[in-house]
XYZ file of C-alpha atoms in Angstrom:
131
model
C 7.651 -113.782 125.347
C 5.890 -114.413 121.883
C 6.161 -117.912 120.296
C 6.275 -118.188 116.653
C 5.661 -121.031 114.348
C 5.903 -121.185 110.843
C 4.126 -124.314 108.452
C 5.972 -124.235 105.594
C 5.388 -125.274 101.928
C 7.299 -128.693 101.465
C 10.798 -127.281 101.516
C 14.051 -129.730 100.606
C 14.959 -129.018 104.144
C 14.457 -127.298 106.851
C 15.220 -123.837 105.403
C 15.049 -123.941 101.629
C 17.768 -122.238 101.832
C 19.911 -124.402 99.388
C 20.407 -125.671 96.507
C 21.706 -123.783 93.106
C 17.979 -121.965 92.491
C 17.275 -120.274 95.960
C 14.104 -118.307 96.440
C 15.273 -114.869 97.636
C 12.284 -114.249 99.140
C 12.969 -117.473 101.541
C 16.438 -116.275 102.381
C 14.966 -113.391 103.978
C 12.750 -114.737 105.511
C 15.148 -117.463 106.885
C 17.668 -114.325 108.029
C 14.846 -112.650 109.419
C 13.552 -115.635 111.622
C 17.315 -116.608 112.884
C 17.288 -112.684 113.900
C 13.839 -113.095 116.587
C 15.477 -115.298 118.121
C 18.224 -113.516 118.420
C 15.806 -111.439 120.234
C 14.613 -114.371 122.768
C 11.790 -114.965 120.163
C 10.864 -118.818 120.475
C 10.678 -119.526 116.075
C 9.827 -123.408 115.225
C 9.432 -124.708 111.358
C 7.687 -126.927 110.197
C 7.937 -128.636 107.177
C 5.471 -130.994 105.768
C 7.913 -132.501 103.959
C 10.038 -133.636 107.521
C 7.157 -133.193 109.841
C 4.476 -134.311 108.565
C 3.013 -135.843 112.405
C 3.533 -131.662 113.405
C 2.032 -130.774 110.287
C -0.834 -132.733 110.308
C -1.378 -132.190 114.757
C -1.875 -128.255 114.242
C -5.858 -127.454 114.292
C -5.035 -124.416 112.649
C -3.054 -125.411 109.823
C -5.520 -128.186 109.284
C -8.624 -125.137 108.818
C -6.438 -122.370 106.990
C -6.104 -125.777 104.343
C -9.466 -126.212 104.080
C -10.509 -123.445 103.984
C -7.585 -122.427 101.752
C -5.394 -125.134 100.188
C -2.429 -124.904 99.615
C -1.723 -121.344 98.538
C -2.128 -120.435 102.325
C 1.065 -121.709 103.089
C 3.645 -121.101 104.407
C 1.109 -119.941 107.343
C 2.729 -118.247 110.154
C 0.601 -118.514 114.048
C 2.096 -116.484 117.138
C 1.413 -117.271 120.706
C -1.703 -119.814 118.632
C -3.141 -117.002 116.924
C -2.855 -116.992 112.448
C -1.278 -113.376 111.756
C 0.071 -114.586 108.397
C -0.863 -116.707 105.419
C 0.222 -117.287 101.540
C 3.318 -115.112 101.721
C 6.816 -114.377 103.759
C 6.297 -112.219 106.042
C 8.643 -108.733 106.379
C 10.736 -108.366 109.169
C 8.972 -105.861 110.273
C 5.212 -107.629 110.662
C 7.146 -110.290 112.562
C 8.871 -107.786 114.577
C 5.041 -106.369 115.412
C 3.376 -109.958 115.746
C 6.551 -110.952 118.801
C 6.518 -107.574 120.627
C 9.972 -106.750 119.573
C 11.124 -103.062 118.110
C 12.992 -102.687 115.385
C 14.782 -100.381 117.753
C 16.217 -102.848 119.537
C 18.578 -103.663 116.869
C 22.006 -103.755 117.718
C 23.775 -100.215 115.967
C 26.566 -100.546 113.644
C 30.159 -98.683 115.025
C 30.234 -95.107 112.963
C 33.646 -93.836 112.754
C 34.060 -89.633 111.748
C 37.041 -90.373 109.813
C 37.964 -91.916 106.533
C 40.363 -94.330 106.127
C 42.983 -91.274 105.018
C 42.051 -88.221 107.332
C 40.035 -87.292 109.764
C 36.396 -85.101 108.952
C 38.275 -82.096 109.090
C 40.746 -83.013 106.088
C 43.847 -83.586 108.338
C 45.495 -86.330 107.101
C 47.314 -89.135 109.178
C 49.703 -91.043 106.681
C 51.395 -89.558 103.871
C 50.973 -93.372 101.899
C 47.316 -92.364 101.711
C 44.909 -94.174 99.230
C 41.993 -90.992 98.602
C 45.000 -88.312 97.551
């Protein structure tokens, strides 16, 4: 199974999803990483503000910072290869890099009846909200 590491910009906490002014892209990215974990992918986020030793220990990230400066953050590494820098990748990109198909998403339950009757218009209740 794939391993993904995210070398973040300095964040106030492990996910950066807190405080009064949260970046919506960061919220989506955090949710997408949680989805990946549920698919069995090992995910590790490394925040330089909280894990400076892990951050500095990565030769890949040191080289990215040397070549591109801090604008390269976040750096996304999949199986020891840099796959993205400077942006929050989409769920589709994350899935593709880790070998997960988006078809593996669980299907939502679908009903073919409305709240006040079935698809043929037959009412079930006399106290319907749709009349």
